[in-house]
PDB file of C-alpha atoms in Angstrom:
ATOM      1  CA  UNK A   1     185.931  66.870   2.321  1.00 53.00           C
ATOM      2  CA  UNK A   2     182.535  64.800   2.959  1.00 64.00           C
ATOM      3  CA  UNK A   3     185.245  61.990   4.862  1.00 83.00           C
ATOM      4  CA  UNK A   4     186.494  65.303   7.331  1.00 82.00           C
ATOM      5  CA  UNK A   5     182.936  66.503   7.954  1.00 81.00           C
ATOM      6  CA  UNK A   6     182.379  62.807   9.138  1.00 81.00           C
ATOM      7  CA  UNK A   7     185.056  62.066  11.115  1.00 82.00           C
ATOM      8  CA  UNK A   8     184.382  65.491  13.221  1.00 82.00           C
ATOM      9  CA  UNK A   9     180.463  64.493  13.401  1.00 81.00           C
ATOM     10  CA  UNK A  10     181.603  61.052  14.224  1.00 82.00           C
ATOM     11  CA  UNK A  11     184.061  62.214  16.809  1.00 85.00           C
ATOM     12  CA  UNK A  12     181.475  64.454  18.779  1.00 87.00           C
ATOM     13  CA  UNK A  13     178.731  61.617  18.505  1.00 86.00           C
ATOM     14  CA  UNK A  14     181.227  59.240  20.263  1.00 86.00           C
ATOM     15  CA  UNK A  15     182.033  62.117  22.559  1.00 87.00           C
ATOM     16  CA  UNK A  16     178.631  62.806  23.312  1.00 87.00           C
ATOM     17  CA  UNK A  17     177.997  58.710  24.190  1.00 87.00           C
ATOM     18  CA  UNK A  18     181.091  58.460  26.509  1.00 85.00           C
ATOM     19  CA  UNK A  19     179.911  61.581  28.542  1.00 83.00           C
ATOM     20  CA  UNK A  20     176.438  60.184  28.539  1.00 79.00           C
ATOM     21  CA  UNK A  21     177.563  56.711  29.624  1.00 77.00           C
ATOM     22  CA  UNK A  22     179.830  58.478  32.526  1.00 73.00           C
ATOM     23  CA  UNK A  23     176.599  60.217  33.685  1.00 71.00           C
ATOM     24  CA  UNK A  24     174.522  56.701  33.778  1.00 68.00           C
ATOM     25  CA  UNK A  25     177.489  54.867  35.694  1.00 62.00           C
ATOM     26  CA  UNK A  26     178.005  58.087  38.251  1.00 63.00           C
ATOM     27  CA  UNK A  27     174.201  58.291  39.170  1.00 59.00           C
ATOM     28  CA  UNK A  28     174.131  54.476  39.624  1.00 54.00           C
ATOM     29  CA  UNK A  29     176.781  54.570  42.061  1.00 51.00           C
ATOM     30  CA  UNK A  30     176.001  52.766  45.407  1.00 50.00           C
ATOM     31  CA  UNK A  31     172.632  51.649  44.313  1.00 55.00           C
ATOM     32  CA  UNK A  32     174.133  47.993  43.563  1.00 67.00           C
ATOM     33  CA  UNK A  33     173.335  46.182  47.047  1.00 77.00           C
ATOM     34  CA  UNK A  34     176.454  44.769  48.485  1.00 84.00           C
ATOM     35  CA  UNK A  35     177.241  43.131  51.827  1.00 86.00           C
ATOM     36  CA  UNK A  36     180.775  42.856  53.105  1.00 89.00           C
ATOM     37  CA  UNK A  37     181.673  41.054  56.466  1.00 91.00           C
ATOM     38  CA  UNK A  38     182.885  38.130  58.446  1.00 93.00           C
ATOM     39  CA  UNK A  39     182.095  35.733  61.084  1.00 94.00           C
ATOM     40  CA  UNK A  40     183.964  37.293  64.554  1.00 93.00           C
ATOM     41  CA  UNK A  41     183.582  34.351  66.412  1.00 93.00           C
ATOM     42  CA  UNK A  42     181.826  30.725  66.753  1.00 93.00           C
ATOM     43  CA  UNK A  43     180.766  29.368  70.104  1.00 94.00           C
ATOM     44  CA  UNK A  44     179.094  25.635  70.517  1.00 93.00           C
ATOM     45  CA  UNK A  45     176.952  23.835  73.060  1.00 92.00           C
ATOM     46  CA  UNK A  46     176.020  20.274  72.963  1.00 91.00           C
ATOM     47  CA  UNK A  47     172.402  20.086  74.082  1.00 88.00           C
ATOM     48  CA  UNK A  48     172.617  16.177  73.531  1.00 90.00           C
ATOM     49  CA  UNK A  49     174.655  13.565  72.914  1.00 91.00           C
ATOM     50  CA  UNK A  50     173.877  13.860  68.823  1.00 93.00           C
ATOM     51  CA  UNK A  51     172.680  17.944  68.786  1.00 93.00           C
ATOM     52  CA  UNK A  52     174.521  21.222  69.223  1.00 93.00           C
ATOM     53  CA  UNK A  53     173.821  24.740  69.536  1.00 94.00           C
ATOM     54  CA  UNK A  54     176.526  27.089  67.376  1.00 95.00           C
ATOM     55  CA  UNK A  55     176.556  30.624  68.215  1.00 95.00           C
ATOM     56  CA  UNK A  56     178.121  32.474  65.113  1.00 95.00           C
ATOM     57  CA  UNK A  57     178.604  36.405  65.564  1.00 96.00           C
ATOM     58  CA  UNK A  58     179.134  38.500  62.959  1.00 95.00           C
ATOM     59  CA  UNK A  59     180.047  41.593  61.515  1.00 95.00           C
ATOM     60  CA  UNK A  60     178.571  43.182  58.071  1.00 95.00           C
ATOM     61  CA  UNK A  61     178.552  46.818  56.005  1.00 93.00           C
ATOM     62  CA  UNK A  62     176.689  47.858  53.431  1.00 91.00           C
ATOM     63  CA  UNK A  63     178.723  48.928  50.392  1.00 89.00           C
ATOM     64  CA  UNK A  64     175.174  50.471  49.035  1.00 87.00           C
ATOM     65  CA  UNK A  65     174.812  53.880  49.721  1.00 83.00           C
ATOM     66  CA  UNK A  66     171.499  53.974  47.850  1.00 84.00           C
ATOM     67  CA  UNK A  67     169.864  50.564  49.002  1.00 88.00           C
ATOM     68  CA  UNK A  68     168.891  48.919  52.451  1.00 90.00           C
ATOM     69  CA  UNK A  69     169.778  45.192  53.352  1.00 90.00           C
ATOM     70  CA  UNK A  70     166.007  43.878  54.616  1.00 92.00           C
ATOM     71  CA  UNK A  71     166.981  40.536  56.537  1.00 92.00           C
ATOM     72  CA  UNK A  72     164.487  38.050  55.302  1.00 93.00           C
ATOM     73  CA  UNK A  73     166.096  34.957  56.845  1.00 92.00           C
ATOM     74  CA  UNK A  74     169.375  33.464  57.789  1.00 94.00           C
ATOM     75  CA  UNK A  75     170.959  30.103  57.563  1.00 95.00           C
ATOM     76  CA  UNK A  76     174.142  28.284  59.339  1.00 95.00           C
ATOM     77  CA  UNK A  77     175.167  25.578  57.599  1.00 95.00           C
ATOM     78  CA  UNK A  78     178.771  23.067  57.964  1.00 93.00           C
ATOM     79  CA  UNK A  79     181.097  21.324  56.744  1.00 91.00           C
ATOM     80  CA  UNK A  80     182.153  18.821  58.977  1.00 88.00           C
ATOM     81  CA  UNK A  81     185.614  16.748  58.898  1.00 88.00           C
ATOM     82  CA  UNK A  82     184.654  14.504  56.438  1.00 89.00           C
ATOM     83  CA  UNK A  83     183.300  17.221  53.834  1.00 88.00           C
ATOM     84  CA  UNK A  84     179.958  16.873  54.605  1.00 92.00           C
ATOM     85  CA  UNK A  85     177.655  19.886  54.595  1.00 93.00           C
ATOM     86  CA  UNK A  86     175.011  19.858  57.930  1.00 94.00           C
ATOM     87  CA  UNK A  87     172.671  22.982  57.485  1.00 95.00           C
ATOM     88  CA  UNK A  88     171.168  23.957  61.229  1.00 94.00           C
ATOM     89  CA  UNK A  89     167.580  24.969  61.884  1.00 93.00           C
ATOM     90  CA  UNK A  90     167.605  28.487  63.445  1.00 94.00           C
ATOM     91  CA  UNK A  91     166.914  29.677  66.358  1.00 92.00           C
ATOM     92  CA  UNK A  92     164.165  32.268  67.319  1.00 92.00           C
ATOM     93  CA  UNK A  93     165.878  35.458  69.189  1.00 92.00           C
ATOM     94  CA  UNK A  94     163.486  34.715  72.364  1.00 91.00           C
ATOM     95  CA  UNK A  95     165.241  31.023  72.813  1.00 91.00           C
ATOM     96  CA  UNK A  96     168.521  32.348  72.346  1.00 91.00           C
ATOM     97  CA  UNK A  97     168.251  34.456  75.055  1.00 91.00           C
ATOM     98  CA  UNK A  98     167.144  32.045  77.261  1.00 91.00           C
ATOM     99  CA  UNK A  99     170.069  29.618  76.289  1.00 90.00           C
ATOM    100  CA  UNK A 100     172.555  32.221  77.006  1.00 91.00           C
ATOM    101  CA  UNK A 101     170.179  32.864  80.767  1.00 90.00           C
ATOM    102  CA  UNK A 102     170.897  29.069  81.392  1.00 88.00           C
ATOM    103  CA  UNK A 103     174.178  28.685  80.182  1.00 86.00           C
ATOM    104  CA  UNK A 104     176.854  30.513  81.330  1.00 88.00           C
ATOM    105  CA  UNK A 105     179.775  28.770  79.703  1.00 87.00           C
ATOM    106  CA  UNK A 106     179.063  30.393  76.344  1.00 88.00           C
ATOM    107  CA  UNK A 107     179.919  33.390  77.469  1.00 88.00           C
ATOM    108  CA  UNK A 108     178.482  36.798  76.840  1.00 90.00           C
ATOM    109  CA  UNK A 109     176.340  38.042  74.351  1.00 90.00           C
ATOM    110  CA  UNK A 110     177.870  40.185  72.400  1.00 91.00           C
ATOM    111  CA  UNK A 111     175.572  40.997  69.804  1.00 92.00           C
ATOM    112  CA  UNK A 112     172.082  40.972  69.225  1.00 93.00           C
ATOM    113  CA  UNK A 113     170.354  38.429  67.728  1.00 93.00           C
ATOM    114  CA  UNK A 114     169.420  39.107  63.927  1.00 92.00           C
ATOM    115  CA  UNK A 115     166.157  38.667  63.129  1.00 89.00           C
ATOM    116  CA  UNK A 116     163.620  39.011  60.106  1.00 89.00           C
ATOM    117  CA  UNK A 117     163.116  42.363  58.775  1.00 90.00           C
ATOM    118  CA  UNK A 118     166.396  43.771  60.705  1.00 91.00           C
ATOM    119  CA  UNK A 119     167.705  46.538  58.784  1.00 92.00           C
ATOM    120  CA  UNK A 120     171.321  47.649  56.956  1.00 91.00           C
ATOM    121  CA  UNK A 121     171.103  51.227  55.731  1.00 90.00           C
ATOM    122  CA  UNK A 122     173.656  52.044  52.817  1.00 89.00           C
ATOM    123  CA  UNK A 123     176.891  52.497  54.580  1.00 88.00           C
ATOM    124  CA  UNK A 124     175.845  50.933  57.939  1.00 92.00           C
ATOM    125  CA  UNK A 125     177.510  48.454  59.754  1.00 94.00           C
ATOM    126  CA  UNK A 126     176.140  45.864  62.243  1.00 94.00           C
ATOM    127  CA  UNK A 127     177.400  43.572  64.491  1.00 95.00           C
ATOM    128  CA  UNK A 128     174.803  40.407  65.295  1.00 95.00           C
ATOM    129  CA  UNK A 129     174.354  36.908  66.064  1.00 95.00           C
ATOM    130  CA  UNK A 130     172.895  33.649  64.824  1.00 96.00           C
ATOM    131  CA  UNK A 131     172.235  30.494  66.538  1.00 95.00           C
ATOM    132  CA  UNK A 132     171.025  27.291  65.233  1.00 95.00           C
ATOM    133  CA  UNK A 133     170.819  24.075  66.306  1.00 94.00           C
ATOM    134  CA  UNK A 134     172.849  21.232  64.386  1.00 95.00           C
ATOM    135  CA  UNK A 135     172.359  17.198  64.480  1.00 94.00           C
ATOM    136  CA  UNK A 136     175.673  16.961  65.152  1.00 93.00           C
ATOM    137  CA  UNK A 137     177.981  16.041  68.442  1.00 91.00           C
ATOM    138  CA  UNK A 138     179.596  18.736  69.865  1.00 91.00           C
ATOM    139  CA  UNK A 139     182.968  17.033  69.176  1.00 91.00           C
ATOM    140  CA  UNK A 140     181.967  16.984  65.502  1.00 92.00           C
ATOM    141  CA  UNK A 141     180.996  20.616  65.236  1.00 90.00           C
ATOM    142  CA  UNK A 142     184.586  21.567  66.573  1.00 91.00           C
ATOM    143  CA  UNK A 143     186.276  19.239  64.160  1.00 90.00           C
ATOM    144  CA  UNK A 144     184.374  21.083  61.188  1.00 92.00           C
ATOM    145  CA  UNK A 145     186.130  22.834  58.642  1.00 91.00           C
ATOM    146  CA  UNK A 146     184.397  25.500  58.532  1.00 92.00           C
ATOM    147  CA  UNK A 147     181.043  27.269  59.078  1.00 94.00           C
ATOM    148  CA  UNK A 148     179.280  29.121  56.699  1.00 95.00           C
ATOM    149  CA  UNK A 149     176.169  32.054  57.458  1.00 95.00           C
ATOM    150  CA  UNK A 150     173.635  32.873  54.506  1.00 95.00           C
ATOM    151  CA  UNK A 151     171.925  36.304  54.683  1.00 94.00           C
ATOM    152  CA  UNK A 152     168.549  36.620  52.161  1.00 94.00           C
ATOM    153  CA  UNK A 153     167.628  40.057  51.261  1.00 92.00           C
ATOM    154  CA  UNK A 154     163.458  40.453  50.935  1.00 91.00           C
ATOM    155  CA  UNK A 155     164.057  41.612  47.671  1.00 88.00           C
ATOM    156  CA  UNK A 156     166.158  38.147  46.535  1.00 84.00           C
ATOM    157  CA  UNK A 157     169.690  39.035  46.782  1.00 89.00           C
ATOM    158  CA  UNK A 158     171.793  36.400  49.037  1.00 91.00           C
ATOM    159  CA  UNK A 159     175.091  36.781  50.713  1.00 93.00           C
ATOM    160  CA  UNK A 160     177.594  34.229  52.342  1.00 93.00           C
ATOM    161  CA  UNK A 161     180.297  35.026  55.004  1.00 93.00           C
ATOM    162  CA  UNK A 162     182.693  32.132  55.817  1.00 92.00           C
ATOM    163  CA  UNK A 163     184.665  31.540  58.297  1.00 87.00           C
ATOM    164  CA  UNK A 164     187.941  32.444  57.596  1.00 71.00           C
ATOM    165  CA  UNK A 165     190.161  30.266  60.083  1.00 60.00           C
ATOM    166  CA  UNK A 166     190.243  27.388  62.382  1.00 59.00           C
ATOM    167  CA  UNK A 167     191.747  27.671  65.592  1.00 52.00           C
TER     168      UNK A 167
END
């Protein structure tokens, strides 16, 4: 009789964690910061023989329904055709737009340009740019493999979107 009284006490105490565990895993939902995206499309511009400017819009959501993405910085970085990886310097939104005042052949600008302390609210997408400037030729940068943009969170999380095919 003493093993039936303990199975049925152990059998509620399990019950009793389960439920409680459900509870913890429910509240928590969408307070784990995640970025989802992808590059849209990469644009170049030789400003020397040995430097170019790539253009690299983008598209991200917040998965989070709970947190907000705080841009702290962004990187471009490549991998050129022979494997290499060239990390660019950034470019400050107020040169950007005077690159794309001056040159026309890049186009339009799509997007705005992301800058520090731009904000993702939980369940927001955004569409932005980045430029940076890479000591590479212009013919190099199109024979990359591909291109690769870091996003830092101010509070230390880090995401990468990669570009997902070559033309």
């Amino acid at each position: 009789m003493m093993t039936r009284k303990f199975l049925v006490f152990l059998g509620i105490g399990l019950a009793v964690i389960a439920v409680a565990l459900a509870l913890g895993f429910y509240g928590t939902q969408g307070a784990h910061l995640q970025l989802q995206g992808k590059i849209l499309k990469v644009r170049t511009l030789a400003s020397d023989d040995k430097n170019s400017i790539v253009v690299v819009d983008f598209r991200v959501t917040n998965e989070a329904t709970k947190q907000t993405f705080v841009v702290k910085d962004a990187t471009v970085s490549l991998v050129g055709a022979d494997g290499k990886t060239v990390e660019g310097d950034t470019v400050a939104r107020t040169d950007v737009n005077r690159v794309f005042d001056y040159y026309k052949m890049l186009g339009p600008k799509y997007n705005e340009t992301l800058i520090m302390r731009d904000k993702v609210a939980g369940g927001q997408t955004m569409d932005r740019m980045v430029a940076a400037t890479v000591p590479l030729a212009e013919t190099e940068v199109e024979k990359r493999k591909s291109i690769k943009l870091t996003l830092h969170d101010v509070d230390g999380p880090v995401f990468e979107l990669n570009e997902t095919s070559r033309p």
